[in-house]
Structure formats: C-alpha cells, structure tokens
Tab-separated table of C-alpha atoms and ligand atoms in Angstrom:
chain	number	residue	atom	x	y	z
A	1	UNK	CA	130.787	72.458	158.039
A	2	UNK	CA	126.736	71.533	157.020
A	3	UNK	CA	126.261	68.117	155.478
A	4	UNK	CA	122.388	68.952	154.436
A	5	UNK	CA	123.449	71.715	152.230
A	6	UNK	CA	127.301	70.344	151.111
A	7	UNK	CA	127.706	70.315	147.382
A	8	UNK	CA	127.929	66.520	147.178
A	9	UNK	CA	125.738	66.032	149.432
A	10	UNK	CA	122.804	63.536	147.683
A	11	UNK	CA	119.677	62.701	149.714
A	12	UNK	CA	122.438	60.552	151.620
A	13	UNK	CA	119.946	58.046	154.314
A	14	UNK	CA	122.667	58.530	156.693
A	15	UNK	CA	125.591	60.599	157.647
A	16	UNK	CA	127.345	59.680	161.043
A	17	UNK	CA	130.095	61.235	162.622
A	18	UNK	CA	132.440	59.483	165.603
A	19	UNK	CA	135.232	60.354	167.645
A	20	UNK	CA	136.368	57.729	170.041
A	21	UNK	CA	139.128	59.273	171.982
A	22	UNK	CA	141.355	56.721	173.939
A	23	UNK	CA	141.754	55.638	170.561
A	24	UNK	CA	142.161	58.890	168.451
A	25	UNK	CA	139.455	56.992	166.368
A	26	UNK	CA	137.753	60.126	163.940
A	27	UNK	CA	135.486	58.307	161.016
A	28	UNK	CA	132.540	58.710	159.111
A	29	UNK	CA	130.386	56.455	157.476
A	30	UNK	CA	127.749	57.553	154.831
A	31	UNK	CA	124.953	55.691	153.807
A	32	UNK	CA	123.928	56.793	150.294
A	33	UNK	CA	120.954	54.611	149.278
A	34	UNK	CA	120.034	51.376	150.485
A	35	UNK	CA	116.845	50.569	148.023
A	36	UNK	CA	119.061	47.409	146.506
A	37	UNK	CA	119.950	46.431	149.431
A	38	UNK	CA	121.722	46.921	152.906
A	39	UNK	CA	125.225	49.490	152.050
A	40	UNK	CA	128.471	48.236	151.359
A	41	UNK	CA	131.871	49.818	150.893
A	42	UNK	CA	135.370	49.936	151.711
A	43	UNK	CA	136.751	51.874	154.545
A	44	UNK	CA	139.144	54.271	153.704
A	45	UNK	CA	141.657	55.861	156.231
A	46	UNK	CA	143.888	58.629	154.432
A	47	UNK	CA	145.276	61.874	156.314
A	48	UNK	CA	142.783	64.309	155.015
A	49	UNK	CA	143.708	67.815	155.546
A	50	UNK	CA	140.494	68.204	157.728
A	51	UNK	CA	137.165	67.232	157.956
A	52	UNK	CA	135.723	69.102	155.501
A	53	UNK	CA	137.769	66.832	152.732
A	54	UNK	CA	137.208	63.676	154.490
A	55	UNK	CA	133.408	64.465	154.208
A	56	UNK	CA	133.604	65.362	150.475
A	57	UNK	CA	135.061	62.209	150.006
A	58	UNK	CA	132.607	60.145	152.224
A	59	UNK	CA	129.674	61.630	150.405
A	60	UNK	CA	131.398	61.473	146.846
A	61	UNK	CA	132.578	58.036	147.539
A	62	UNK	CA	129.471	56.412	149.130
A	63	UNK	CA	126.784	57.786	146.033
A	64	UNK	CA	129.604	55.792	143.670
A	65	UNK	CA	128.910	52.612	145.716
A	66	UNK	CA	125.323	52.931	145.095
A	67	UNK	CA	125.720	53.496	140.967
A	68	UNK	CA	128.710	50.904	141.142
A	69	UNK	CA	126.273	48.083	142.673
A	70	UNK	CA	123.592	49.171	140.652
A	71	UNK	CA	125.368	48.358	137.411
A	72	UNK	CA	127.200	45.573	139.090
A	73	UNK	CA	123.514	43.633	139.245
A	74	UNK	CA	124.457	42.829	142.739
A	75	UNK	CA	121.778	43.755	145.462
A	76	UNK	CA	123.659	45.672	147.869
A	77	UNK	CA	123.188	49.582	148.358
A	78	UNK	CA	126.117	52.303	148.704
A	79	UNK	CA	127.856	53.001	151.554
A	80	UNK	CA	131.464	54.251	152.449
A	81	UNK	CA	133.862	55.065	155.773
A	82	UNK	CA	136.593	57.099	156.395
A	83	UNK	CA	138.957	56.962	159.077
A	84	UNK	CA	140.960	60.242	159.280
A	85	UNK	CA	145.021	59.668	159.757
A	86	UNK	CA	147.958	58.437	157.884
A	87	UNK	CA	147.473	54.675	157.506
A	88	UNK	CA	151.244	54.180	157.930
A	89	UNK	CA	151.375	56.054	161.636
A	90	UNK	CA	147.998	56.249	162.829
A	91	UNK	CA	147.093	53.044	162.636
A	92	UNK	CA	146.434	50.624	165.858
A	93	UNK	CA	144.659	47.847	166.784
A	94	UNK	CA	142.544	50.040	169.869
A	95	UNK	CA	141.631	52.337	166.336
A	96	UNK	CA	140.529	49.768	164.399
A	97	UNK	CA	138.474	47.606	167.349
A	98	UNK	CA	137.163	51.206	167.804
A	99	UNK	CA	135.814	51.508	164.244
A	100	UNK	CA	135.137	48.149	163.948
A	101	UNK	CA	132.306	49.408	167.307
A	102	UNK	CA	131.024	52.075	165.075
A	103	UNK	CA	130.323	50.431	162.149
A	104	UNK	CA	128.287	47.812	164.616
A	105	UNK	CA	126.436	51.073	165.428
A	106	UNK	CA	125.192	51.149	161.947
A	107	UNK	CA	123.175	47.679	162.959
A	108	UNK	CA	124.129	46.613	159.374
A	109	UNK	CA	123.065	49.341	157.463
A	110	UNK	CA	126.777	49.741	156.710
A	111	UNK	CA	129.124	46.797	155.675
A	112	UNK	CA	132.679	47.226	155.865
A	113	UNK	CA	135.029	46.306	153.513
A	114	UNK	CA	139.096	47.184	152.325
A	115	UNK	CA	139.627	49.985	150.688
A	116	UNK	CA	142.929	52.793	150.338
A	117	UNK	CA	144.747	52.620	153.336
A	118	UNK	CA	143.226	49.551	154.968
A	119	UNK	CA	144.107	45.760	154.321
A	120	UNK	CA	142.469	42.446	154.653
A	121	UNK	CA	144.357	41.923	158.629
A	122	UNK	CA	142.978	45.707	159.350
A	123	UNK	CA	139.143	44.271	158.487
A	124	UNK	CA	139.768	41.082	160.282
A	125	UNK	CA	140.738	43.156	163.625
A	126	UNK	CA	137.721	45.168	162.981
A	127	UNK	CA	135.383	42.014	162.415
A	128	UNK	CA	135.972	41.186	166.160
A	129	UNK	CA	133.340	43.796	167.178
A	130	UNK	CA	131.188	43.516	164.150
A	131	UNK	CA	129.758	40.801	161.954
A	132	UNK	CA	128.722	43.593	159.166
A	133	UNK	CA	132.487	43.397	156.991
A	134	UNK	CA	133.180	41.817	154.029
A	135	UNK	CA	136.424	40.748	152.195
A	136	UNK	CA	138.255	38.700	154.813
A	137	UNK	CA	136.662	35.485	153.932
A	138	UNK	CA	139.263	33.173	152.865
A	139	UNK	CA	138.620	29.524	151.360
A	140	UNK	CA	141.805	28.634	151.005
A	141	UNK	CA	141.832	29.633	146.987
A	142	UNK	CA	140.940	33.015	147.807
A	143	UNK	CA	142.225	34.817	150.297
A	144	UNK	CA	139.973	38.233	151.162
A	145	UNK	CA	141.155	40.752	149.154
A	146	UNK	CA	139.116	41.657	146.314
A	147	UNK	CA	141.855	44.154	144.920
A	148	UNK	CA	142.962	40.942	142.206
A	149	UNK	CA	139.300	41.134	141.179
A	150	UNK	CA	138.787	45.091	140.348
A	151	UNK	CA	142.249	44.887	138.250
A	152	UNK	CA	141.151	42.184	136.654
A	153	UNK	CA	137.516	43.937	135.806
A	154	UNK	CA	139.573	47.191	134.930
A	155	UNK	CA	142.071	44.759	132.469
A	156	UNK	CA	138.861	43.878	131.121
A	157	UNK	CA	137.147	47.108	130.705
A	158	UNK	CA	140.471	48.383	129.143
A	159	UNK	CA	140.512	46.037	126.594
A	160	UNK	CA	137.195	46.748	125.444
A	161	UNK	CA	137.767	50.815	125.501
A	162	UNK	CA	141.133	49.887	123.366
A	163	UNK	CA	138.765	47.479	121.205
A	164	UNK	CA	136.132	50.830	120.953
A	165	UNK	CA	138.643	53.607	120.192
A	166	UNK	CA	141.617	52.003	118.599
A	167	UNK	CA	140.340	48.758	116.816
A	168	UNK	CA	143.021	46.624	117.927
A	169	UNK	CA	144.098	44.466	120.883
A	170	UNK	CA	146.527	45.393	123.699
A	171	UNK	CA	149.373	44.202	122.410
A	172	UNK	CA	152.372	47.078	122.300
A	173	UNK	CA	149.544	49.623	123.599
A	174	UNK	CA	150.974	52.287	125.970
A	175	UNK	CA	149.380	52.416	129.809
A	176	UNK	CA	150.268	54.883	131.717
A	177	UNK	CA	149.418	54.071	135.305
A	178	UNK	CA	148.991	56.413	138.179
A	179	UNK	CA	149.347	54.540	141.386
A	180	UNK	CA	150.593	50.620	141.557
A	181	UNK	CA	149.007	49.699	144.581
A	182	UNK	CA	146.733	46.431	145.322
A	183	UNK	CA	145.304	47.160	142.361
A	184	UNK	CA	147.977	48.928	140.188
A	185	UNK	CA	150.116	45.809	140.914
A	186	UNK	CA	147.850	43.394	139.392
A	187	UNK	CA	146.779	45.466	136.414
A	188	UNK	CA	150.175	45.851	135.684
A	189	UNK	CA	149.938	42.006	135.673
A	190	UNK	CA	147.639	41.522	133.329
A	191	UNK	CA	148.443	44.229	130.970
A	192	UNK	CA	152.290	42.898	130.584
A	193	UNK	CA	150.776	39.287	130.183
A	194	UNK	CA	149.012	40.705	127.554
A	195	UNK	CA	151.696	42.213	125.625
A	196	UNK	CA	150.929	45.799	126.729
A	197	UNK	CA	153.568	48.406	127.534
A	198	UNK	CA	153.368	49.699	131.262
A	199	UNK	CA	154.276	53.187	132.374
A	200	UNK	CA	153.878	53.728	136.157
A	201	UNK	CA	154.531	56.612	138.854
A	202	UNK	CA	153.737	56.051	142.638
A	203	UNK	CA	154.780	58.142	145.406
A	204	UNK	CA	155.182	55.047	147.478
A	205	UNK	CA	158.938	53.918	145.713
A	206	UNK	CA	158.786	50.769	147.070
A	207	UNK	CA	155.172	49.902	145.102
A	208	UNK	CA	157.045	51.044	142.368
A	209	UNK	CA	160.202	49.360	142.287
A	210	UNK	CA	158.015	46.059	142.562
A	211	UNK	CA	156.419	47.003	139.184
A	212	UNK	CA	159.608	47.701	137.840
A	213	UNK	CA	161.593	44.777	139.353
A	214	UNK	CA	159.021	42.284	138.708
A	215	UNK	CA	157.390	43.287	135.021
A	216	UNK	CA	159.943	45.796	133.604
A	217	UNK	CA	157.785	48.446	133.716
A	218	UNK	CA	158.698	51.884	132.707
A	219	UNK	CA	158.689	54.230	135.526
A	220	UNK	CA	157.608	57.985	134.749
A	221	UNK	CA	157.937	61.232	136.653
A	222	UNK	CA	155.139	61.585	138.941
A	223	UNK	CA	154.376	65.136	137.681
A	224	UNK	CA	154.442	63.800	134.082
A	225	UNK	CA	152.391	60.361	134.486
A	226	UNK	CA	148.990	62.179	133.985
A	227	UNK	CA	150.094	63.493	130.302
A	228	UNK	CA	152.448	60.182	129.824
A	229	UNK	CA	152.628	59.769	125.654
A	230	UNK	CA	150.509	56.601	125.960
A	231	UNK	CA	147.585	56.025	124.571
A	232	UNK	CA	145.573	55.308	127.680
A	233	UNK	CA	146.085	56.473	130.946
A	234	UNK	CA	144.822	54.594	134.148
A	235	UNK	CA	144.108	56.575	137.188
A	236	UNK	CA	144.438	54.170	140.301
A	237	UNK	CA	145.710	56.034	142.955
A	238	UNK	CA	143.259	58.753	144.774
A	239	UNK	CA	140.230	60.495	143.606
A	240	UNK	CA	140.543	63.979	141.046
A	241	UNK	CA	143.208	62.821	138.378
A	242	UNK	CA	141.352	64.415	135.947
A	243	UNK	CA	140.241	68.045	136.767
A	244	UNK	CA	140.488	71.688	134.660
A	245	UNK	CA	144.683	71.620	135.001
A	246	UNK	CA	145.262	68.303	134.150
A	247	UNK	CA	142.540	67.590	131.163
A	248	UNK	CA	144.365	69.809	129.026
A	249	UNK	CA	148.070	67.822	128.976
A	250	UNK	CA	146.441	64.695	128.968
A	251	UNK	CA	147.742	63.197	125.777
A	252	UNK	CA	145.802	59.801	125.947
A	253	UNK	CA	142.588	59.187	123.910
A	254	UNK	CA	140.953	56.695	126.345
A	255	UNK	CA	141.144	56.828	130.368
A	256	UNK	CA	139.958	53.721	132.212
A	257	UNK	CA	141.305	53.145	135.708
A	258	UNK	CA	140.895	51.886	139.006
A	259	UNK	CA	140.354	54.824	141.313
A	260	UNK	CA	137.300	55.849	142.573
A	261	UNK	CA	136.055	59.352	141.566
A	262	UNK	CA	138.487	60.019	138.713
A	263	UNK	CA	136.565	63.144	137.798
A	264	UNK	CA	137.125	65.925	139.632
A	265	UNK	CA	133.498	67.573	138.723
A	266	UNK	CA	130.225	66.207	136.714
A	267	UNK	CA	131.565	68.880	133.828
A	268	UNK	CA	134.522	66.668	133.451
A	269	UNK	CA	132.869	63.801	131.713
A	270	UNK	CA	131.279	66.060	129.435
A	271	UNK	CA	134.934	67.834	128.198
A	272	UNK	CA	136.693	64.234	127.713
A	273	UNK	CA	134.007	64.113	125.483
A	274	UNK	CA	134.506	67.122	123.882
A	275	UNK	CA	138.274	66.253	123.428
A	276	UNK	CA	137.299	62.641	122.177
A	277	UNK	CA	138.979	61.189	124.963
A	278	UNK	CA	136.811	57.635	125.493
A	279	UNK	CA	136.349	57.794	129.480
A	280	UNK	CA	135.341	54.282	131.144
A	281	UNK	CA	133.270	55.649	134.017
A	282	UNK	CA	135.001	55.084	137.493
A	283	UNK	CA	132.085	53.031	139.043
A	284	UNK	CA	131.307	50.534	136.118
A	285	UNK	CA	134.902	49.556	135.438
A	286	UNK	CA	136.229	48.977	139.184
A	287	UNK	CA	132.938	47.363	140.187
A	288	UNK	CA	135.330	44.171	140.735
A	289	UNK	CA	135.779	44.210	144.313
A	290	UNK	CA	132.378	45.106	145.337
A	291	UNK	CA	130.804	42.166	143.204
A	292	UNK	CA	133.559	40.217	145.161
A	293	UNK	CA	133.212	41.735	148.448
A	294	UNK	CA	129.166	40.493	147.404
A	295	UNK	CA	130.215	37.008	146.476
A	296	UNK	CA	132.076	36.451	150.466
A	297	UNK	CA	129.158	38.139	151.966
A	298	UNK	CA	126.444	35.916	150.694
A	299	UNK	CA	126.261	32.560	152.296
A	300	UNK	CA	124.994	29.818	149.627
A	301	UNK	CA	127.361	31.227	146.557
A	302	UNK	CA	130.933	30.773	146.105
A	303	UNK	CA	134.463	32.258	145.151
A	304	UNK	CA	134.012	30.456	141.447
A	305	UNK	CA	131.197	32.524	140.215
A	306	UNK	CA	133.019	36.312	140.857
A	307	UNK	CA	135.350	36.150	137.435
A	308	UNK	CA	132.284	35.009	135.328
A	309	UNK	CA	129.888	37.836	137.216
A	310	UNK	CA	132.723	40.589	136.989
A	311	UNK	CA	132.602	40.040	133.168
A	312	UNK	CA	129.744	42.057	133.364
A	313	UNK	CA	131.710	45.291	133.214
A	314	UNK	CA	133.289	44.541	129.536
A	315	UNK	CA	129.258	44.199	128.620
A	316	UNK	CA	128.027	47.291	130.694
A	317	UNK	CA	131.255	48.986	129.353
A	318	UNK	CA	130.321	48.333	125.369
A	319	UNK	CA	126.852	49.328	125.727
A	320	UNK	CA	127.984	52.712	126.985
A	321	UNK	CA	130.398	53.151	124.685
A	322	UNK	CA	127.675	52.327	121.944
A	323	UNK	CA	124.954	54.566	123.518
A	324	UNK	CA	127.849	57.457	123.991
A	325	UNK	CA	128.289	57.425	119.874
A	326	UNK	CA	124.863	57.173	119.090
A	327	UNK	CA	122.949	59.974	121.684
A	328	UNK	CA	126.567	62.300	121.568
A	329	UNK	CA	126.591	61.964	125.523
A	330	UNK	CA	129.237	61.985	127.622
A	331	UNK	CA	130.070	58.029	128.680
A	332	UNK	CA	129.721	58.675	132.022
A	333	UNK	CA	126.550	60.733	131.754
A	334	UNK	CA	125.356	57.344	129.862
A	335	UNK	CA	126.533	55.592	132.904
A	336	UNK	CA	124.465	57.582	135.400
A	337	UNK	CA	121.468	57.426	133.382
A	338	UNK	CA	121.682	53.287	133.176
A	339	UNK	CA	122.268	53.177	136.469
A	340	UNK	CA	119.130	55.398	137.768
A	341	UNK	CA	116.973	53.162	135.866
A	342	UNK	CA	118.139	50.281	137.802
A	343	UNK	CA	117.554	52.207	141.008
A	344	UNK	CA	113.930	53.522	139.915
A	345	UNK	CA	113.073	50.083	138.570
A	346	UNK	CA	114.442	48.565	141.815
A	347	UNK	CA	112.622	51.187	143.848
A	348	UNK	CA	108.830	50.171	142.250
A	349	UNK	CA	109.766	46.312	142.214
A	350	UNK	CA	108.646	44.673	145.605
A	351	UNK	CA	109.455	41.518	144.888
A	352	UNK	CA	113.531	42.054	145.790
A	353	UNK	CA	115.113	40.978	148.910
A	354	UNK	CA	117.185	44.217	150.673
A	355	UNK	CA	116.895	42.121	154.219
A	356	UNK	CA	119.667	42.291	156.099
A	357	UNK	CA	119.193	38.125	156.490
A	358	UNK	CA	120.186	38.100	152.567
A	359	UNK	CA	123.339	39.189	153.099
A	360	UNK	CA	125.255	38.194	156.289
A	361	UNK	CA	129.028	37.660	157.155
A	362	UNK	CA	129.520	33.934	156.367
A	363	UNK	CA	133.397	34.332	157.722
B	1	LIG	P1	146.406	51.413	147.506
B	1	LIG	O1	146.534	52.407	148.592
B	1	LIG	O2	146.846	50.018	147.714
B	1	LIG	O3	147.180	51.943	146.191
B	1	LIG	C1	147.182	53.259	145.812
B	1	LIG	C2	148.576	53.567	145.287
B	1	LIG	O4	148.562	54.885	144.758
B	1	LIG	C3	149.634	53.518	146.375
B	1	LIG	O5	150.749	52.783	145.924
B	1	LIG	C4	149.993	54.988	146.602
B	1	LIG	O6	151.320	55.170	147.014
B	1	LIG	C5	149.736	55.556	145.228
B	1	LIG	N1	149.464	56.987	145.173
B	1	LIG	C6	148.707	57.750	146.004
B	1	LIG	N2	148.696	59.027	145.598
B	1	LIG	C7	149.440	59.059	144.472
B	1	LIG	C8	149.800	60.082	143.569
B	1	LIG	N3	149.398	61.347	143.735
B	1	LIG	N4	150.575	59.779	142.499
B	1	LIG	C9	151.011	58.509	142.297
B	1	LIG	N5	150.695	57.496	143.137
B	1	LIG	C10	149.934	57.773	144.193
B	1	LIG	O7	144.877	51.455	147.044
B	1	LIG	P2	144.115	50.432	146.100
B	1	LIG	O8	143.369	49.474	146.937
B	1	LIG	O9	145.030	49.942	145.042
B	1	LIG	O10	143.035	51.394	145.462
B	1	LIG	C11	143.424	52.332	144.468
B	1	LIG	C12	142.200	53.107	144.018
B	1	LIG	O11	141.226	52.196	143.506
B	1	LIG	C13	141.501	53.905	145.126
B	1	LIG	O12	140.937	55.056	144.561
B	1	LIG	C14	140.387	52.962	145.561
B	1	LIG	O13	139.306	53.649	146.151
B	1	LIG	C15	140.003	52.356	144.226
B	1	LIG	N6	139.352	51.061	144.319
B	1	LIG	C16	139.961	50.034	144.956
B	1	LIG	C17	139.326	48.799	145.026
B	1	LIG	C18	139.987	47.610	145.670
B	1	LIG	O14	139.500	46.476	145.478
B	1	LIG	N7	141.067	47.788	146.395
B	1	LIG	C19	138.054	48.622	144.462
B	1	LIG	C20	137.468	49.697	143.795
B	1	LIG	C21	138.127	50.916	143.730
C-alpha cells in the first residue's frame, strides 16, 4: 500500500496511521489542507474490506472537507478519520478512549467530529482524552448532532435544483432516497412537510420502517432505489452511488444528496452532464454539519446563527447551477473551480486567523 503515490492521494499535510492493540483500535486520520484553518471532520468507523479501502476513503473524504469548508465560508481546513470495524460489534469504550488518544496526537491539527458509524455519546467518550472534537456541545436547544442541520441544507439545496431543472416547487415531486439514516430521517422530514413524495431503501430495516411508520414513505427494493422512477434521487448512505453501472439506469434528472463522495470518479460529473442530469455537488449541499460542527467549536457565537449561515448552500448551489448553463461545465467541475479560488485567495491573504486559539472546544 503507498500513500505518496495512491490515486487520491492530494498533497495531503498529513497521513497517520495507528494501531492500538489492547483495544483493537486501527484508524487513520488525514489532514488534507489546513490553509483556512486547523482540519475538521467526522470520524467514520465502517468495516472496510482492508486497509487499502479505508485509505481511499480517508484521502477521498478528507480533500471533500477542505472544498466543503471552503464553500461553507467557515475557516476551518479538511480533515477526516476512520476507524476500521463494524460500528455495531466493534465498538467499545477502551476503542474509542483509544482514538479519542490519537486524535490528541494530532495536537489539534485534526478535530473530531460524528460521522457514519459514530454518534454524539461515541464523541463524548472520545472527548475525555482530547479537547480537539466538535458536535457534542449541547445548550439545551441543541443537542450535538449536526445530522438535523446537513438534511436541512440538503432540503434546501434540493429545492433549489427542483426550482433549476423543473420550474416548480416540491410539492408531489418524487425522492428517491438511498439510505434513511441521521440524515435520511430528517430529509425525509422535511421533504413530506413539504408535500414531496418519499421513496426510501436502507439495508438497516429498522431505519426504514421508521420512515415508513412515521411519514408513509414508500419503501423500494434496495437494488432498484438507484434507478427509482422519481425525478430526483438522493444518495445518503455511503460513498460511489453513482459510478459507470449505475449512471446508466438512473432515471432521475437531478441528484442532490447527503453522502459524501457520491461520484465514484472525477469523469462522473462530467457524464451527468452529458445525460442532463442536474448534479448538486456532494460537498456544497451537505456542508450543514460542518458549518454546525463550526458554530459549537467557536466560543463567542451561538446555536441561532447555523440555519441562517447554512442558507448559504441554496446561494452557492444557484450560482453553480447558473455558471454550469452558461460555461457548459459539469456542476461539480464549477464547484471545484469556486472552491480553489477560495483556497488560493485564502492562501495569499495574511490577514486570516487559522490559530488553533480561534477555534477551541467550548464543551
Ligand atoms: P448513518 O450511518 O446514520 O446513515 C446511513 C444509512 O445508510 C444507514 O441507515 C445505513 O443502514 C444505510 N445504508 C448504508 N449502505 C446502504 C446501501 N448500500 N443501501 C441503502 N442504505 C444503505 O449516516 P449519516 O450520518 O446519515 O450519513 C449519511 C451520509 O451522509 C454519509 O455518507 C456521511 O458521510 C454523509 N454526511 C453526513 C453528515 C452528518 O451530519 N451526519 C454530514 C455530511 C455528510
């Protein structure tokens, strides 16, 4: 396995292994790019099928952090972790105090925060070896988990690609939904509230029979939810929902989901295009939980500003979709492009703060 010469592998500052074996701790965090600020991502534990995957995944994951933040106009840089094993039978508290040790290793290059796999009590077990984690902060109104705050930026960003492609609102528009999770649940929320009609497959029944019990959604085969007749389908379960055998069933003309890395490859963006399928990139319209995550993290802000800041991502979402029609380029080739400016602009401009005393742990 190399990491210097691994296909996703992106001038990453940092790429550290650790093993912690009373435990059975294996994790790795990656540091992509820190010139906005110190890193922050969730930590993801999944039973990768070795290390290999879990390393594509750290490196894919942790440059989307970086583009995510950038376009989120919050001054944090990207970072990810991965604990390898199966979040349902691996888990323990010696694993998590032992992760919580090597993310204190990263002196606070690296903050922590929930992602697939982990929850707001596994952060708060690993917060009591390391200040550097975010989304446990609770105020009594909010309780830690920014999940309710990336559906609600992805129920935004889907009513502006329905807006876009379709000229209407969501009322009676199909959603198919792939994976009804922390997130997936409270889409599903908002979409029925708004009059939408939610499809759903999950390979977790019990996440799906809440959907169904609770907001009569309509549940779908799990090999059929990616070409569901809808007209837009909304990855949020793992990474690669959209790769050379899916694209061609898929039946919706817009995809905007939750999940990070939707695309498979770069080339995908480019043949949604092709198709005129409008694609809301991964990392602008799930930027919810980071810009919440950023909002507990920073000591003299509050919970009451993160709805009005994650309404960025219906703006940053319509001027891609407008650049998109008028260059011809792929939206999420638009997206990279927008947020490499921010990064090059950030990297000449001296006058922002990336010290770690900007953002500290205020939990
Ligand atoms: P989660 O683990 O709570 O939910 C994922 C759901 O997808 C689960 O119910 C799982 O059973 C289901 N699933 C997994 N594989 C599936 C498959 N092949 N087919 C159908 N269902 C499948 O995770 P989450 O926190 O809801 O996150 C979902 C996605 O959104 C992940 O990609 C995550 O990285 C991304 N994301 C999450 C947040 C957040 O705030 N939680 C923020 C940004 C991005």
């Amino acid at each position: 396995m190399t990491v210097f010469h691994h296909p996703d592998f992106d001038h990453h500052e940092t790429v550290a292994f650790h093993a912690n074996e009373q435990s059975g701790l294996k994790a790795i965090i990656a540091v992509h790019n820190t010139t906005l600020g110190p890193s922050m991502g969730g930590c993801r534990m999944f039973p990768y099928v070795d290390e290999e995957q879990a390393l594509t995944d750290v490196l894919r994951l942790s440059k989307g952090m970086t583009y995510k933040s950038a376009l989120g106009n919050i001054p944090v840089g990207g970072g990810k972790s991965v604990i390898i094993g199966d979040p349902y039978t691996q888990k323990t508290p010696e694993l998590l105090l032992a992760m919580g040790d090597f993310i204190e290793s990263q002196n606070g290059c690296y903050i922590g925060a929930e992602d697939s796999g982990t929850s707001v009590a596994d952060l708060s077990m690993m917060s009591k070896r390391t200040k550097h984690i975010s989304g446990i902060f609770s105020d009594g109104e909010h309780g830690g988990d920014p999940s309710p705050s990336t559906a609600y930026g992805v129920y935004k960003g889907i009513e502006v690609a329905v807006e876009h492609q379709l000229g209407s609102d969501l009322k009676g528009v199909r959603v198919a939904i792939q994976g009804v999770g922390n997130v997936g649940y409270h889409l599903v929320r908002h979409l029925s509230e708004a009059g939408a009609v939610v499809l759903a497959a999950d390979i977790n029944q019990a996440n799906l029979d809440r959907v169904v019990q609770e907001f009569g959604v309509q549940e779908v085969p799990l090999d059929q939810i990616l070409s569901a007749e809808a007209e837009v389908l909304s990855p949020c379960a793992m990474g690669g929902a959209i790769n050379s055998k899916t694209i061609k069933n898929i039946k919706a003309v817009i995809i905007a989901g939750g999940a990070n890395n939707q695309l498979d490859t770069e080339e995908m963006g480019q043949a949604l295009a092709g198709l005129g399928i409008l694609y809301a990139p991964d990392y602008v319209i799930n930027a919810g939980g980071i810009i919440d995550c950023y909002y507990q993290t920073v000591a003299e802000e509050n919970s009451n500003r993160i709805r009005e800041h994650v309404d960025i991502i219906a703006d940053n979402l319509k001027t891609i979709f407008q650049r998109s029609k008028t260059t011809g380029h792929a939206t999420s080739d638009v997206a990279d492009e927008m947020a490499l400016a921010v990064l090059e602009a950030a990297a000449t401009d001296n006058s922002i703060d990336t010290s770690l005393d900007n953002i500290s742990q205020t939990s």
